[in-house]
PDB file of C-alpha atoms in Angstrom:
ATOM      1  CA  MET I   1      95.455 106.150  97.242  1.00  0.00           C
ATOM      2  CA  LEU I   2      92.927 102.761  97.595  1.00  0.00           C
ATOM      3  CA  GLN I   3      90.378 105.649  99.891  1.00  0.00           C
ATOM      4  CA  GLN I   4      90.662 108.609  97.705  1.00  0.00           C
ATOM      5  CA  ARG I   5      89.687 106.008  94.569  1.00  0.00           C
ATOM      6  CA  VAL I   6      86.863 104.995  96.286  1.00  0.00           C
ATOM      7  CA  ILE I   7      85.585 108.710  97.939  1.00  0.00           C
ATOM      8  CA  ARG I   8      86.724 110.353  93.717  1.00  0.00           C
ATOM      9  CA  GLN I   9      84.160 106.973  92.422  1.00  0.00           C
ATOM     10  CA  GLU I  10      81.465 107.115  94.991  1.00  0.00           C
ATOM     11  CA  VAL I  11      81.110 110.800  96.274  1.00  0.00           C
ATOM     12  CA  GLY I  12      82.370 111.633  92.987  1.00  0.00           C
ATOM     13  CA  GLY I  13      79.698 110.590  91.007  1.00  0.00           C
ATOM     14  CA  LYS I  14      77.072 112.159  93.500  1.00  0.00           C
ATOM     15  CA  MET I  15      78.681 115.601  93.610  1.00  0.00           C
ATOM     16  CA  ASN I  16      80.112 117.745  90.764  1.00  0.00           C
ATOM     17  CA  ILE I  17      83.468 120.091  91.639  1.00  0.00           C
ATOM     18  CA  LYS I  18      83.682 122.964  89.052  1.00  0.00           C
ATOM     19  CA  HIS I  19      86.692 123.898  87.245  1.00  0.00           C
ATOM     20  CA  GLU I  20      85.961 127.259  88.482  1.00  0.00           C
ATOM     21  CA  GLU I  21      86.231 126.212  92.167  1.00  0.00           C
ATOM     22  CA  VAL I  22      89.622 124.024  91.530  1.00  0.00           C
ATOM     23  CA  GLN I  23      91.066 126.926  90.154  1.00  0.00           C
ATOM     24  CA  LYS I  24      90.106 129.213  92.780  1.00  0.00           C
ATOM     25  CA  TYR I  25      91.531 127.305  95.741  1.00  0.00           C
ATOM     26  CA  TYR I  26      94.085 126.935  93.689  1.00  0.00           C
ATOM     27  CA  ASP I  27      94.605 130.471  93.006  1.00  0.00           C
ATOM     28  CA  GLU I  28      94.527 131.276  96.667  1.00  0.00           C
ATOM     29  CA  HIS I  29      96.426 128.124  97.786  1.00  0.00           C
ATOM     30  CA  LYS I  30      99.085 128.651  96.067  1.00  0.00           C
ATOM     31  CA  THR I  31     101.992 128.117  98.482  1.00  0.00           C
ATOM     32  CA  GLU I  32     100.686 124.236  99.415  1.00  0.00           C
ATOM     33  CA  PHE I  33     101.776 123.508  95.681  1.00  0.00           C
ATOM     34  CA  VAL I  34     105.179 124.125  96.021  1.00  0.00           C
ATOM     35  CA  ARG I  35     107.107 120.838  95.257  1.00  0.00           C
ATOM     36  CA  GLN I  36     110.976 119.113  96.506  1.00  0.00           C
ATOM     37  CA  GLU I  37     112.132 117.351  93.596  1.00  0.00           C
ATOM     38  CA  ARG I  38     111.505 113.848  94.362  1.00  0.00           C
ATOM     39  CA  VAL I  39     110.566 110.224  92.454  1.00  0.00           C
ATOM     40  CA  PHE I  40     108.372 108.055  92.784  1.00  0.00           C
ATOM     41  CA  LEU I  41     108.821 103.955  92.788  1.00  0.00           C
ATOM     42  CA  ARG I  42     107.950 101.107  92.511  1.00  0.00           C
ATOM     43  CA  ASP I  43     110.019  97.759  92.953  1.00  0.00           C
ATOM     44  CA  ILE I  44     110.331  93.959  92.311  1.00  0.00           C
ATOM     45  CA  PHE I  45     112.971  92.171  93.994  1.00  0.00           C
ATOM     46  CA  ILE I  46     114.191  88.793  92.867  1.00  0.00           C
ATOM     47  CA  SER I  47     115.805  86.727  96.292  1.00  0.00           C
ATOM     48  CA  THR I  48     118.548  84.783  95.487  1.00  0.00           C
ATOM     49  CA  GLU I  49     119.249  84.344  99.395  1.00  0.00           C
ATOM     50  CA  GLY I  50     120.231  79.980  99.700  1.00  0.00           C
ATOM     51  CA  LYS I  51     119.966  79.538  96.749  1.00  0.00           C
ATOM     52  CA  ASP I  52     122.601  77.308  94.368  1.00  0.00           C
ATOM     53  CA  ALA I  53     124.305  77.992  91.520  1.00  0.00           C
ATOM     54  CA  ALA I  54     121.138  76.802  89.574  1.00  0.00           C
ATOM     55  CA  GLY I  55     119.190  79.022  91.264  1.00  0.00           C
ATOM     56  CA  LEU I  56     120.668  81.774  90.938  1.00  0.00           C
ATOM     57  CA  ALA I  57     120.631  81.622  87.524  1.00  0.00           C
ATOM     58  CA  ALA I  58     117.164  80.949  87.893  1.00  0.00           C
ATOM     59  CA  ALA I  59     116.776  84.155  90.097  1.00  0.00           C
ATOM     60  CA  GLU I  60     118.796  86.227  87.223  1.00  0.00           C
ATOM     61  CA  LYS I  61     116.505  84.866  84.591  1.00  0.00           C
ATOM     62  CA  LYS I  62     112.953  85.605  85.474  1.00  0.00           C
ATOM     63  CA  ALA I  63     114.304  88.982  86.906  1.00  0.00           C
ATOM     64  CA  LYS I  64     115.052  89.277  83.370  1.00  0.00           C
ATOM     65  CA  ASP I  65     112.286  88.219  82.293  1.00  0.00           C
ATOM     66  CA  VAL I  66     109.727  90.106  84.761  1.00  0.00           C
ATOM     67  CA  VAL I  67     111.858  93.588  83.754  1.00  0.00           C
ATOM     68  CA  ALA I  68     110.974  92.076  79.138  1.00  0.00           C
ATOM     69  CA  ARG I  69     106.905  91.704  80.420  1.00  0.00           C
ATOM     70  CA  ALA I  70     107.429  95.458  82.482  1.00  0.00           C
ATOM     71  CA  ARG I  71     108.149  97.320  79.563  1.00  0.00           C
ATOM     72  CA  LYS I  72     105.793  94.904  76.910  1.00  0.00           C
ATOM     73  CA  GLY I  73     102.878  96.602  78.580  1.00  0.00           C
ATOM     74  CA  GLU I  74     102.148  95.016  81.475  1.00  0.00           C
ATOM     75  CA  LYS I  75     101.241  96.758  84.920  1.00  0.00           C
ATOM     76  CA  PHE I  76     104.191  96.713  86.841  1.00  0.00           C
ATOM     77  CA  PRO I  77     102.323  96.490  89.896  1.00  0.00           C
ATOM     78  CA  ASP I  78     100.657  93.376  88.930  1.00  0.00           C
ATOM     79  CA  LEU I  79     103.831  92.043  88.631  1.00  0.00           C
ATOM     80  CA  ALA I  80     105.065  93.057  91.154  1.00  0.00           C
ATOM     81  CA  LYS I  81     102.554  91.041  94.060  1.00  0.00           C
ATOM     82  CA  ASP I  82     102.734  88.209  91.375  1.00  0.00           C
ATOM     83  CA  ASN I  83     106.975  87.623  91.323  1.00  0.00           C
ATOM     84  CA  SER I  84     108.343  90.230  94.421  1.00  0.00           C
ATOM     85  CA  ASP I  85     109.512  88.556  97.415  1.00  0.00           C
ATOM     86  CA  ALA I  86     109.761  92.616  99.450  1.00  0.00           C
ATOM     87  CA  VAL I  87     107.268  93.564 101.637  1.00  0.00           C
ATOM     88  CA  THR I  88     106.549  95.997  98.740  1.00  0.00           C
ATOM     89  CA  ALA I  89     104.338  92.755  96.618  1.00  0.00           C
ATOM     90  CA  LYS I  90     101.423  93.678  98.852  1.00  0.00           C
ATOM     91  CA  THR I  91     101.214  97.103  97.743  1.00  0.00           C
ATOM     92  CA  GLY I  92     101.942  96.543  94.200  1.00  0.00           C
ATOM     93  CA  GLY I  93     105.978  97.319  94.643  1.00  0.00           C
ATOM     94  CA  GLU I  94     104.504 101.440  95.784  1.00  0.00           C
ATOM     95  CA  MET I  95     108.003 102.612  97.489  1.00  0.00           C
ATOM     96  CA  GLY I  96     106.616 106.345  97.976  1.00  0.00           C
ATOM     97  CA  GLY I  97     108.774 109.489  97.193  1.00  0.00           C
ATOM     98  CA  PHE I  98     112.640 110.082  97.373  1.00  0.00           C
ATOM     99  CA  LYS I  99     114.450 113.188  97.201  1.00  0.00           C
ATOM    100  CA  LYS I 100     117.987 113.668  96.166  1.00  0.00           C
ATOM    101  CA  GLY I 101     119.996 111.886  98.698  1.00  0.00           C
ATOM    102  CA  GLU I 102     117.399 109.791 100.480  1.00  0.00           C
ATOM    103  CA  LEU I 103     118.175 106.485  98.214  1.00  0.00           C
ATOM    104  CA  ASN I 104     121.310 105.381  97.756  1.00  0.00           C
ATOM    105  CA  SER I 105     123.485 106.373  95.407  1.00  0.00           C
ATOM    106  CA  VAL I 106     123.503 103.785  92.600  1.00  0.00           C
ATOM    107  CA  ILE I 107     120.469 103.784  92.517  1.00  0.00           C
ATOM    108  CA  GLU I 108     120.173 107.135  92.690  1.00  0.00           C
ATOM    109  CA  ASN I 109     122.010 107.227  89.119  1.00  0.00           C
ATOM    110  CA  LEU I 110     120.018 104.859  87.134  1.00  0.00           C
ATOM    111  CA  ILE I 111     116.407 106.860  87.839  1.00  0.00           C
ATOM    112  CA  TRP I 112     116.734 109.499  88.628  1.00  0.00           C
ATOM    113  CA  SER I 113     116.873 111.393  85.083  1.00  0.00           C
ATOM    114  CA  GLN I 114     114.951 109.049  83.283  1.00  0.00           C
ATOM    115  CA  PRO I 115     111.207 109.663  82.517  1.00  0.00           C
ATOM    116  CA  LYS I 116     108.042 108.667  84.390  1.00  0.00           C
ATOM    117  CA  GLY I 117     107.298 104.840  83.345  1.00  0.00           C
ATOM    118  CA  TYR I 118     110.503 103.504  82.353  1.00  0.00           C
ATOM    119  CA  VAL I 119     111.580 100.391  83.887  1.00  0.00           C
ATOM    120  CA  THR I 120     115.414  99.744  84.664  1.00  0.00           C
ATOM    121  CA  ASP I 121     117.591  96.295  84.048  1.00  0.00           C
ATOM    122  CA  PRO I 122     117.938  94.217  87.193  1.00  0.00           C
ATOM    123  CA  VAL I 123     120.197  95.503  89.582  1.00  0.00           C
ATOM    124  CA  ARG I 124     122.112  92.959  91.333  1.00  0.00           C
ATOM    125  CA  VAL I 125     122.400  93.512  96.079  1.00  0.00           C
ATOM    126  CA  ASP I 126     123.290  91.688  97.623  1.00  0.00           C
ATOM    127  CA  ALA I 127     120.745  89.369  98.244  1.00  0.00           C
ATOM    128  CA  GLY I 128     118.582  88.677  94.858  1.00  0.00           C
ATOM    129  CA  TYR I 129     117.916  91.391  91.586  1.00  0.00           C
ATOM    130  CA  GLU I 130     115.743  94.671  91.811  1.00  0.00           C
ATOM    131  CA  ILE I 131     113.948  97.164  89.216  1.00  0.00           C
ATOM    132  CA  PHE I 132     112.425  99.838  89.698  1.00  0.00           C
ATOM    133  CA  LYS I 133     110.245 101.432  87.641  1.00  0.00           C
ATOM    134  CA  VAL I 134     109.743 105.438  87.967  1.00  0.00           C
ATOM    135  CA  GLU I 135     105.824 106.061  88.372  1.00  0.00           C
ATOM    136  CA  GLU I 136     106.690 109.606  89.269  1.00  0.00           C
ATOM    137  CA  HIS I 137     109.206 111.816  88.773  1.00  0.00           C
ATOM    138  CA  GLN I 138     108.061 115.240  90.083  1.00  0.00           C
ATOM    139  CA  LYS I 139     109.754 118.253  89.318  1.00  0.00           C
ATOM    140  CA  GLU I 140     110.555 121.030  91.603  1.00  0.00           C
ATOM    141  CA  GLY I 141     109.006 124.621  92.115  1.00  0.00           C
ATOM    142  CA  GLN I 142     105.542 125.842  91.277  1.00  0.00           C
ATOM    143  CA  ALA I 143     102.774 123.102  90.205  1.00  0.00           C
ATOM    144  CA  GLN I 144     100.763 123.364  87.339  1.00  0.00           C
ATOM    145  CA  LEU I 145      96.790 123.067  87.973  1.00  0.00           C
ATOM    146  CA  ALA I 146      96.849 120.761  85.653  1.00  0.00           C
ATOM    147  CA  ASP I 147      99.286 118.779  87.880  1.00  0.00           C
ATOM    148  CA  VAL I 148      97.310 119.096  91.389  1.00  0.00           C
ATOM    149  CA  GLU I 149      94.154 119.841  89.745  1.00  0.00           C
ATOM    150  CA  ASN I 150      92.175 115.631  91.502  1.00  0.00           C
ATOM    151  CA  GLU I 151      94.714 116.276  94.357  1.00  0.00           C
ATOM    152  CA  ILE I 152      92.569 119.759  95.359  1.00  0.00           C
ATOM    153  CA  THR I 153      89.271 118.535  94.341  1.00  0.00           C
ATOM    154  CA  GLU I 154      89.491 116.569  96.519  1.00  0.00           C
ATOM    155  CA  LYS I 155      90.579 118.990  98.977  1.00  0.00           C
ATOM    156  CA  LEU I 156      87.104 120.286  98.155  1.00  0.00           C
ATOM    157  CA  TYR I 157      85.224 117.442  98.401  1.00  0.00           C
ATOM    158  CA  ALA I 158      86.149 116.698 101.989  1.00  0.00           C
ATOM    159  CA  PRO I 159      83.703 119.186 103.205  1.00  0.00           C
ATOM    160  CA  LYS I 160      80.610 118.849 101.401  1.00  0.00           C
ATOM    161  CA  CYS I 161      80.815 115.252 102.509  1.00  0.00           C
ATOM    162  CA  SER I 162      78.828 114.411 105.163  1.00  0.00           C
ATOM    163  CA  ARG I 163      79.714 112.847 107.906  1.00  0.00           C
ATOM    164  CA  PRO I 164      79.756 109.224 106.306  1.00  0.00           C
ATOM    165  CA  CYS I 165      82.212 110.239 103.549  1.00  0.00           C
ATOM    166  CA  ALA I 166      84.686 111.226 106.096  1.00  0.00           C
ATOM    167  CA  VAL I 167      84.610 107.276 107.586  1.00  0.00           C
ATOM    168  CA  ILE I 168      85.540 105.597 103.832  1.00  0.00           C
TER     169      ILE I 168
END
């Protein structure tokens, strides 16, 4: 994602991809944009490992506070970097996309039908508390042009870039 953002900022400002080019690519490659239903998540994990009763209570309070902050509009990736004990903390809690059946059934039932931006209550797991945010819920079927326009634009950048562009 960082690479794509840098390319858009540095190269995109100097190159002009016309909407007609994007539309033409979409029309000629529609099969590339047939999607399976997936949900994209971020998480924050608050560990309770090795904690006494006071530590357990503090972890629960921290998890509830983080949820409240996320729901008030604080950026979830920043909250994850500052509060999560998971390895995903470095990437702002980014977990990627999951198809139905790939997640723990409790978590899947909790988030699957929720809209983009939904933040769960803390979920108690063996080693602590998990908080999930629905980043995107990609529906099954043909993706609309508006949903894939950035993806197409990035594909069209590549052949127009000089060699150093591909190295970015």
